[in-house]
mmCIF file of N, CA and C in Angstrom:
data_model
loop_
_atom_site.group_PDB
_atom_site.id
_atom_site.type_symbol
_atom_site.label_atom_id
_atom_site.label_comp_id
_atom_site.label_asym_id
_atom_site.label_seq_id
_atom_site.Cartn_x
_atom_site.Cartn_y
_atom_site.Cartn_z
ATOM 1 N N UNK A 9 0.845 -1.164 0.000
ATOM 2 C CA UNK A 9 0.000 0.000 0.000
ATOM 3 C C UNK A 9 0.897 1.235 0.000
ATOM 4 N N UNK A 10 0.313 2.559 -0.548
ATOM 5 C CA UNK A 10 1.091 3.495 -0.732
ATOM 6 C C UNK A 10 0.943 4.712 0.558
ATOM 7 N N UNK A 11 1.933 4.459 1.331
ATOM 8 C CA UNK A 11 1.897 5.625 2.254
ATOM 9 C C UNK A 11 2.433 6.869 2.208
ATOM 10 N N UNK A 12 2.656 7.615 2.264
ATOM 11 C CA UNK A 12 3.106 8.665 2.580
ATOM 12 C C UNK A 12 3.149 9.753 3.830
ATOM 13 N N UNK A 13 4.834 9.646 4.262
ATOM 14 C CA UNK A 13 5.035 10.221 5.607
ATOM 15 C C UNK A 13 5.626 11.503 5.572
ATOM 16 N N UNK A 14 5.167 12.558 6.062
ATOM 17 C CA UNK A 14 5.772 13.577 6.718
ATOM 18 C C UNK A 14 6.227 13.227 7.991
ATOM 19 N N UNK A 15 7.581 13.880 8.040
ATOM 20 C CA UNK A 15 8.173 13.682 9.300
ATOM 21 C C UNK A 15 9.356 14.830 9.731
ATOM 22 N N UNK A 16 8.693 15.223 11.200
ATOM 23 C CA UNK A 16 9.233 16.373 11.522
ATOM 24 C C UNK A 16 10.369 15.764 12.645
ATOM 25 N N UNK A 17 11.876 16.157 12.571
ATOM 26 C CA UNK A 17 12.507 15.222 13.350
ATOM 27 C C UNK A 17 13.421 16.928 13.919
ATOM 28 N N UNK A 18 13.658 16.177 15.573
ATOM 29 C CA UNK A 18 14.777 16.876 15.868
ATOM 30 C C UNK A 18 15.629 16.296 16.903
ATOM 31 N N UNK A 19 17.269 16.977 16.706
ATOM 32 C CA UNK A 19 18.350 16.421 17.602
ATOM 33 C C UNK A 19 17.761 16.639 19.197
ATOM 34 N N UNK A 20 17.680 15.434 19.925
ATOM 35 C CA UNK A 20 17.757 15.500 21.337
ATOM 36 C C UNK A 20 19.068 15.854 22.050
ATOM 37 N N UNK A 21 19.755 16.504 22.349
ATOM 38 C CA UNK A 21 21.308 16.934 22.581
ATOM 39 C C UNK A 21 21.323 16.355 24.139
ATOM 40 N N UNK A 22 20.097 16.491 24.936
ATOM 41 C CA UNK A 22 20.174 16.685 26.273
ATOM 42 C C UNK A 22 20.649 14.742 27.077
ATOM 43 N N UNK A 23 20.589 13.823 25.885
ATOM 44 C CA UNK A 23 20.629 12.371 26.166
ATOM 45 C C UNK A 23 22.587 12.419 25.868
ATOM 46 N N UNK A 24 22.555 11.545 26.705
ATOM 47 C CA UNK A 24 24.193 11.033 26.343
ATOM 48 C C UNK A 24 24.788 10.739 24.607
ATOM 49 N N UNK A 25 23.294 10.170 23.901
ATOM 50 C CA UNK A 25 23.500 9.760 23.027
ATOM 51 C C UNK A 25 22.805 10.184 22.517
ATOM 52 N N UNK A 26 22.750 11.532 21.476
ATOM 53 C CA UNK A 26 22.101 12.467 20.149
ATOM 54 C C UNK A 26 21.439 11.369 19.221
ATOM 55 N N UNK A 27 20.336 11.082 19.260
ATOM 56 C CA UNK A 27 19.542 10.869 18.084
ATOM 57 C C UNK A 27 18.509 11.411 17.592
ATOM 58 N N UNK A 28 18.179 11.021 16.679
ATOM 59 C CA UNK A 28 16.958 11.392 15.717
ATOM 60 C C UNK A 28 15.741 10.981 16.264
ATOM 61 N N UNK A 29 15.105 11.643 16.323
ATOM 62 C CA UNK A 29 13.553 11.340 17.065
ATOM 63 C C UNK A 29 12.312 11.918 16.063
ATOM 64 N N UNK A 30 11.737 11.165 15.619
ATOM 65 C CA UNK A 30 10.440 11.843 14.761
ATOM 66 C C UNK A 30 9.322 12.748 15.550
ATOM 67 N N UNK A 31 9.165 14.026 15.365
ATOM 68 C CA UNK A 31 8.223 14.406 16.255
ATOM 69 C C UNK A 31 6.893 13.884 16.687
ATOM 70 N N UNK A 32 6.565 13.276 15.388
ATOM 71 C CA UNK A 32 5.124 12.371 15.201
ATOM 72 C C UNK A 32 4.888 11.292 14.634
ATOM 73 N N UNK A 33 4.134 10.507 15.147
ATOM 74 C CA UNK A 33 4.623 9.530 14.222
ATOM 75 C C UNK A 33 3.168 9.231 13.220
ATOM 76 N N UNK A 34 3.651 9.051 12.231
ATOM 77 C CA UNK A 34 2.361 9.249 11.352
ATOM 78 C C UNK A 34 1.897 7.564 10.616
ATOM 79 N N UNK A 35 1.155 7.218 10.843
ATOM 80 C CA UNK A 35 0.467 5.900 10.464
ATOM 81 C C UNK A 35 0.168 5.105 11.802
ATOM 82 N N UNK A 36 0.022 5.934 12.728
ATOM 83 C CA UNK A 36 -0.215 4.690 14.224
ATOM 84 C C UNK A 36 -1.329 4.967 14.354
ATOM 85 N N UNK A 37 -2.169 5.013 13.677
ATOM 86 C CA UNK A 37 -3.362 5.162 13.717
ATOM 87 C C UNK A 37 -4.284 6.337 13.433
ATOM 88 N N UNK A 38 -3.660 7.322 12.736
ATOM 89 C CA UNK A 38 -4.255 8.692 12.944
ATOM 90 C C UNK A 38 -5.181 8.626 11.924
ATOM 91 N N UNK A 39 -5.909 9.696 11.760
ATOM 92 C CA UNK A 39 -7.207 9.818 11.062
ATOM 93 C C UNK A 39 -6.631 9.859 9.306
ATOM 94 N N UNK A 40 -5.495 10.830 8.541
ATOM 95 C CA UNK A 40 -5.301 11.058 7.791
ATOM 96 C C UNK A 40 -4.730 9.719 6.959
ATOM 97 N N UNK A 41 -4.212 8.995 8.130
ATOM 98 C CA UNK A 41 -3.840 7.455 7.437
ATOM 99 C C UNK A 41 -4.788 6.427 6.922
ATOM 100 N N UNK A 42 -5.335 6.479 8.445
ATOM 101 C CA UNK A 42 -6.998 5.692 7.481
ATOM 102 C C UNK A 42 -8.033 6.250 6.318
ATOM 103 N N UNK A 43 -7.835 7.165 6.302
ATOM 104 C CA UNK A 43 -8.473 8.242 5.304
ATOM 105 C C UNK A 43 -7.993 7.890 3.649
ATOM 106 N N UNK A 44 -6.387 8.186 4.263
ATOM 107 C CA UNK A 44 -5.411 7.560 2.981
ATOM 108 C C UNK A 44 -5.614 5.833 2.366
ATOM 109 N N UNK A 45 -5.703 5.627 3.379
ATOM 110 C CA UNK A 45 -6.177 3.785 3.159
ATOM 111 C C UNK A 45 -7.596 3.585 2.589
ATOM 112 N N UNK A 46 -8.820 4.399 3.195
ATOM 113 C CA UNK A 46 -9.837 4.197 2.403
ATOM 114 C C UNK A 46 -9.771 4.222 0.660
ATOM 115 N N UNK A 47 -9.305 5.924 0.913
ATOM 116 C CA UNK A 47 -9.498 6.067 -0.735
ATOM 117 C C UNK A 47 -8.455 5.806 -1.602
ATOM 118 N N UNK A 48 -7.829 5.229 -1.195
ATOM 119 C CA UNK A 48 -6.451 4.403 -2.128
ATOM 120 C C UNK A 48 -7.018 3.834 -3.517
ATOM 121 N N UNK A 49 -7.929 2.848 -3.032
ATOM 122 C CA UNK A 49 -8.003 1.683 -3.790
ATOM 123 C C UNK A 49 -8.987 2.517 -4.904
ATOM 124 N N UNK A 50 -10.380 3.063 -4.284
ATOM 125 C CA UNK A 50 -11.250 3.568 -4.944
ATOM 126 C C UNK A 50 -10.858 4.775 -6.337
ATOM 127 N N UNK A 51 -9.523 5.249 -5.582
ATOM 128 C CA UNK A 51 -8.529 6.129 -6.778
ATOM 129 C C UNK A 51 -7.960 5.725 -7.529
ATOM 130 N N UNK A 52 -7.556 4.504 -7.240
ATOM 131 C CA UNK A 52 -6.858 3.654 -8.647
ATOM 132 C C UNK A 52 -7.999 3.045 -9.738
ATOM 133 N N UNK A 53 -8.950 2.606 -8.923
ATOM 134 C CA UNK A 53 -9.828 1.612 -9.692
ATOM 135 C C UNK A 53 -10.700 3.230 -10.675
ATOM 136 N N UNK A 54 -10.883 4.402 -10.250
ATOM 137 C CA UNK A 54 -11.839 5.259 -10.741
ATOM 138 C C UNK A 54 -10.355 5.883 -12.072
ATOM 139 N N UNK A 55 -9.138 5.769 -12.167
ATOM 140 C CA UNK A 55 -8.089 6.246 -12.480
ATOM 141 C C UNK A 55 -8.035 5.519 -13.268
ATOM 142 N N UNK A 56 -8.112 3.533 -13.541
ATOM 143 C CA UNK A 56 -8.075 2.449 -14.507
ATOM 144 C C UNK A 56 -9.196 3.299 -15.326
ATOM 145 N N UNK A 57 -10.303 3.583 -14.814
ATOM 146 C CA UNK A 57 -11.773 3.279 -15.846
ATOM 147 C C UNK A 57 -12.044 4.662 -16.432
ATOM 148 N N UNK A 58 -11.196 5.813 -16.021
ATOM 149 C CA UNK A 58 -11.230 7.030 -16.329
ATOM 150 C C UNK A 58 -9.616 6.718 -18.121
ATOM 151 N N UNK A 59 -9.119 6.576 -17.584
ATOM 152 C CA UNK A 59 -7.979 5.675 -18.448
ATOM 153 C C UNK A 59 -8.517 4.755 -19.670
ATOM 154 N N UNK A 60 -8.849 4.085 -19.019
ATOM 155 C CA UNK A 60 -9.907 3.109 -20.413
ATOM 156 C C UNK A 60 -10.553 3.798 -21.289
ATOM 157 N N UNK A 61 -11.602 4.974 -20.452
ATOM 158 C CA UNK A 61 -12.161 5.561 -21.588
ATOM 159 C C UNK A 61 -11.862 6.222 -22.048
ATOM 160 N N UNK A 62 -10.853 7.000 -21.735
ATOM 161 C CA UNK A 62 -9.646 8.170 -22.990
ATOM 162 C C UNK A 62 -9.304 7.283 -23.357
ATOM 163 N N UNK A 63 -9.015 6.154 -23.578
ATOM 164 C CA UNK A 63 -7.783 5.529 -24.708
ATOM 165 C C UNK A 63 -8.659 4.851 -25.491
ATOM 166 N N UNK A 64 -10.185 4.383 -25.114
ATOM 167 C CA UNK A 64 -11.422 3.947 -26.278
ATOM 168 C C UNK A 64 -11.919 5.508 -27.147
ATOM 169 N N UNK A 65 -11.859 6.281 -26.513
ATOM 170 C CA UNK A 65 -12.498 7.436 -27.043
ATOM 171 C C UNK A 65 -11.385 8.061 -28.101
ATOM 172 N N UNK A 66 -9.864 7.888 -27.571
ATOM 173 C CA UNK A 66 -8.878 8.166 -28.260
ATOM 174 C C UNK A 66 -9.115 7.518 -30.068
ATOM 175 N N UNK A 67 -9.303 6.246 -29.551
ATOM 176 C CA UNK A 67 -8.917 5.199 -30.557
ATOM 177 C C UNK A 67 -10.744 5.108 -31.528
ATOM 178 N N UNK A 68 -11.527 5.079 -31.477
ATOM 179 C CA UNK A 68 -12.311 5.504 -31.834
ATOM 180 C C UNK A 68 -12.116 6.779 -32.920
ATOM 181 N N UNK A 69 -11.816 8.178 -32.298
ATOM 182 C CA UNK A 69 -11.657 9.073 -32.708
ATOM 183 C C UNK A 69 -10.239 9.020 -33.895
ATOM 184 N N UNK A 70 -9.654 7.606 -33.912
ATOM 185 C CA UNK A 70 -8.828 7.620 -34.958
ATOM 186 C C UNK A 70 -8.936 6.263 -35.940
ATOM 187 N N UNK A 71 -9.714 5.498 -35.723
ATOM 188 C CA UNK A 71 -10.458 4.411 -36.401
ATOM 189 C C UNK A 71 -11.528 4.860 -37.026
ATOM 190 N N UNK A 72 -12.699 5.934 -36.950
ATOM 191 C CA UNK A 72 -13.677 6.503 -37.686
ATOM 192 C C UNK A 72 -12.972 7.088 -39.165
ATOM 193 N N UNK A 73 -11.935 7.981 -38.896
ATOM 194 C CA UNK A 73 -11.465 8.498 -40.429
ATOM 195 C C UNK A 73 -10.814 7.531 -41.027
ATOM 196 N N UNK A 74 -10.166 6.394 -40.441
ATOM 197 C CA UNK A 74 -9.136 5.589 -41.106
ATOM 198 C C UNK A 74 -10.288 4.676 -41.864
ATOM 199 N N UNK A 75 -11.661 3.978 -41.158
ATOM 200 C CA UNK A 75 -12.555 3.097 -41.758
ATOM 201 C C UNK A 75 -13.030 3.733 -42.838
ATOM 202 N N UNK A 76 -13.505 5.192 -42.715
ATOM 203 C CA UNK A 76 -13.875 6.049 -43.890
ATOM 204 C C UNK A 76 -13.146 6.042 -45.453
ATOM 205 N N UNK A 77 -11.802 6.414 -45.162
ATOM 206 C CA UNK A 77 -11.187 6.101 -45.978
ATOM 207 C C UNK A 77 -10.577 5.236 -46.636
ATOM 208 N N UNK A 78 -10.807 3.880 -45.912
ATOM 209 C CA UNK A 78 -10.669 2.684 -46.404
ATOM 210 C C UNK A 78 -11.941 2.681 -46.998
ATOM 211 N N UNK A 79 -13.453 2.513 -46.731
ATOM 212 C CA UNK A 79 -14.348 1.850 -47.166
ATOM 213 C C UNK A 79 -14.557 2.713 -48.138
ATOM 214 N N UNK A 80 -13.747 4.016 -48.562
ATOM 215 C CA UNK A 80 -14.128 5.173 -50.466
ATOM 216 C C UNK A 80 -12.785 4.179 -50.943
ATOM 217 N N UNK A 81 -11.711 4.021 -50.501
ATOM 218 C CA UNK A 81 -10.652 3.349 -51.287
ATOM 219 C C UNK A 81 -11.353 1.989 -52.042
ATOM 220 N N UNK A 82 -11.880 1.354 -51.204
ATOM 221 C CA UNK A 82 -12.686 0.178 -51.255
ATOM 222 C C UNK A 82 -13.703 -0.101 -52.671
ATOM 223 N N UNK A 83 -14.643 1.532 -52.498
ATOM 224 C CA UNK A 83 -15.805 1.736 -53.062
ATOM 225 C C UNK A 83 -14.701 1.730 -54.476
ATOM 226 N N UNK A 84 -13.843 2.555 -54.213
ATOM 227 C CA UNK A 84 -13.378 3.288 -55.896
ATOM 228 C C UNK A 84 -12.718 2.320 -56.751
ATOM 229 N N UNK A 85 -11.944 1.269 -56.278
ATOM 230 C CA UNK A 85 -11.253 0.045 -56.791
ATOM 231 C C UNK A 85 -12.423 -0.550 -57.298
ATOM 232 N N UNK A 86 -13.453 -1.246 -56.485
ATOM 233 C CA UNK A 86 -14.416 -1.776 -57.230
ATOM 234 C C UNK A 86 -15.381 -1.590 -58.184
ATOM 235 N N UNK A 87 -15.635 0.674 -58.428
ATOM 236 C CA UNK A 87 -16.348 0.833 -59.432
ATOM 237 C C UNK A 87 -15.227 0.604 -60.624
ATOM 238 N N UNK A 88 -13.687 0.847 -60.415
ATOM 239 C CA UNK A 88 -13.141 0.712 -61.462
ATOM 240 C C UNK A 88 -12.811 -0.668 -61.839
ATOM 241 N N UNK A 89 -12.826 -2.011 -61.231
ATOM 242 C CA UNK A 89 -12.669 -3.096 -61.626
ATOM 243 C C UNK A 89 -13.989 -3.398 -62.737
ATOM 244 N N UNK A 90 -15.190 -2.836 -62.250
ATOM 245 C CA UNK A 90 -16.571 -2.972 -62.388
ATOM 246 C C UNK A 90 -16.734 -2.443 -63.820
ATOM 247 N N UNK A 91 -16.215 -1.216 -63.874
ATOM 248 C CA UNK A 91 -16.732 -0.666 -65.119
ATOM 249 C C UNK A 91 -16.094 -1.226 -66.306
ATOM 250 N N UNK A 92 -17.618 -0.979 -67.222
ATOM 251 C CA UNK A 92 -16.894 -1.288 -68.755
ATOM 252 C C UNK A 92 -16.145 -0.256 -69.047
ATOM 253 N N UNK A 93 -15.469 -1.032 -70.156
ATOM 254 C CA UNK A 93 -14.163 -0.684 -70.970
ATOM 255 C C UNK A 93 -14.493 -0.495 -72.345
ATOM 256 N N UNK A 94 -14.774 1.052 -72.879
ATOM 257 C CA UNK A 94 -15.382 1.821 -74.040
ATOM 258 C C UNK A 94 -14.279 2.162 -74.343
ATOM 259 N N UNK A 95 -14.317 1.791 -75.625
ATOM 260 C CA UNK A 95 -12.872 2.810 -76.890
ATOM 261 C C UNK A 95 -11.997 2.660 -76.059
ATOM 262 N N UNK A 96 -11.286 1.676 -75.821
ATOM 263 C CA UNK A 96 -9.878 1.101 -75.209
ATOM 264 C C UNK A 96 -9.397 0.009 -75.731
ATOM 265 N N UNK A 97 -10.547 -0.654 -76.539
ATOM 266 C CA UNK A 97 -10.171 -1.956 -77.258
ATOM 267 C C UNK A 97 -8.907 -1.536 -78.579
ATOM 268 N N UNK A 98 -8.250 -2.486 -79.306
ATOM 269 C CA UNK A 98 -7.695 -2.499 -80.367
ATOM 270 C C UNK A 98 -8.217 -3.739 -81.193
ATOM 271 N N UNK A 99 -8.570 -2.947 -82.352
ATOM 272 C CA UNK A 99 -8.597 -3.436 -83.647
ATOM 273 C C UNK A 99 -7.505 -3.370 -84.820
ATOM 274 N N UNK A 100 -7.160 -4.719 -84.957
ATOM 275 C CA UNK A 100 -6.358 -4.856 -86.041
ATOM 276 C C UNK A 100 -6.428 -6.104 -86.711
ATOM 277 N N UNK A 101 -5.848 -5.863 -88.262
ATOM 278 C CA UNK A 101 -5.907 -7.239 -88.759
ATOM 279 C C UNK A 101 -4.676 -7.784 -88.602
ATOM 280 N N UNK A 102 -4.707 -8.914 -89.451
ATOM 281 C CA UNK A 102 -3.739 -9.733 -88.968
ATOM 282 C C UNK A 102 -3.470 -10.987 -89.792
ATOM 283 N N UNK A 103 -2.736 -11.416 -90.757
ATOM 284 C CA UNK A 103 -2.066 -12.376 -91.191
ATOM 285 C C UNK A 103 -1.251 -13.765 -90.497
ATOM 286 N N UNK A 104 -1.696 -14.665 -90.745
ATOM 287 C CA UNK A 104 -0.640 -16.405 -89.973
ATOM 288 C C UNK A 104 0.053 -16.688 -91.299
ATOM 289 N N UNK A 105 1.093 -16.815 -90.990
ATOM 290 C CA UNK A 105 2.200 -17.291 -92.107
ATOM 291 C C UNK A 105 2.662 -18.318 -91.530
ATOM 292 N N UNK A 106 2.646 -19.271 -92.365
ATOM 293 C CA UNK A 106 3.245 -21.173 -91.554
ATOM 294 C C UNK A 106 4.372 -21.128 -92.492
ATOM 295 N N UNK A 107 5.674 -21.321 -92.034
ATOM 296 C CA UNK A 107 6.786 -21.441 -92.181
ATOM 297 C C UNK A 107 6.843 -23.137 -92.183
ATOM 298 N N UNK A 108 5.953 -23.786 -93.738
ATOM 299 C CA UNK A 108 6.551 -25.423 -93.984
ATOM 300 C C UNK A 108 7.545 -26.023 -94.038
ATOM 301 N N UNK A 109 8.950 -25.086 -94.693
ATOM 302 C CA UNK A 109 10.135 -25.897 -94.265
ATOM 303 C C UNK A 109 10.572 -26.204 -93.249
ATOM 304 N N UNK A 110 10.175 -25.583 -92.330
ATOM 305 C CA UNK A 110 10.552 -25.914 -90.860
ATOM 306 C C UNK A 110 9.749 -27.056 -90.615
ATOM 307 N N UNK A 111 8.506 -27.232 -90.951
ATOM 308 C CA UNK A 111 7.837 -28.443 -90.109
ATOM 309 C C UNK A 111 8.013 -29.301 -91.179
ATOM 310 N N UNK A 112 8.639 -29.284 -92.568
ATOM 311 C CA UNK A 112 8.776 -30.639 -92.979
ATOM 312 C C UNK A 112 10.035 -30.888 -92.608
ATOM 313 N N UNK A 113 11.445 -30.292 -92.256
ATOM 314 C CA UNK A 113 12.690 -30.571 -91.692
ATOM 315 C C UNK A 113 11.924 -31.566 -90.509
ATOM 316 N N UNK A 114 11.622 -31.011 -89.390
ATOM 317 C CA UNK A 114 11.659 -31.193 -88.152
ATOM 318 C C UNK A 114 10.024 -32.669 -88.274
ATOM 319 N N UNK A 115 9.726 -33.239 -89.686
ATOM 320 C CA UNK A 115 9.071 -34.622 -90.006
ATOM 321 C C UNK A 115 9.763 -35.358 -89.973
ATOM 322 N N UNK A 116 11.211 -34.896 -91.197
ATOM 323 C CA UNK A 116 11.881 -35.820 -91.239
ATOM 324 C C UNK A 116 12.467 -36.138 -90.356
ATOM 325 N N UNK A 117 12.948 -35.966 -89.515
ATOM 326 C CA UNK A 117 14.132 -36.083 -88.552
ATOM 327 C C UNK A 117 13.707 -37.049 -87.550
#
């Protein structure tokens, strides 16, 4: 769990032996600790679901233009696969010439 202590300390000079003494001691029960302990949990869990929905609302807000423009990319490929093909054809004539010495060589052989 996440505590957090203020702590006011001062030198005792008047003991043989100078130490550090906390003026207060904070988590032995005082009101601001349990206070802190209640709403701990309720701040993370409201912080997850506040979180979730900026990053759905985010993502949303950048999946709407991207689907858009996929589903005209989409549309436009398929009217052009779709459409007929006017005055694009070629017409020409055309002559077959059979080259017989070759296929009577390649009888005999």
């Amino acid at each position: 769990m996440l505590k957090i202590y203020k702590k006011v300390i001062r030198i005792d000079t008047s003991r043989p032996d100078p130490r550090l003494e906390p003026l207060a001691q904070v988590g032995s029960g005082s009101v601001p600790s349990k206070l802190t302990n209640l709403l701990t949990l309720p701040a993370m869990i409201a912080g997850a679901v506040v979180g979730v929905l900026a990053f759905s609302a985010l993502f949303a807000l950048l999946l709407i233009p991207v689907a858009i423009v996929g589903i005209k990319a989409w549309w436009m490929l398929r009217k052009l696969k779709n459409a007929p093909v006017d005055d694009q054809s070629l017409d020409a004539e055309y002559t077959v010439i059979s080259d017989t010495s070759k296929k009577s060589n390649s009888d005999s052989a």
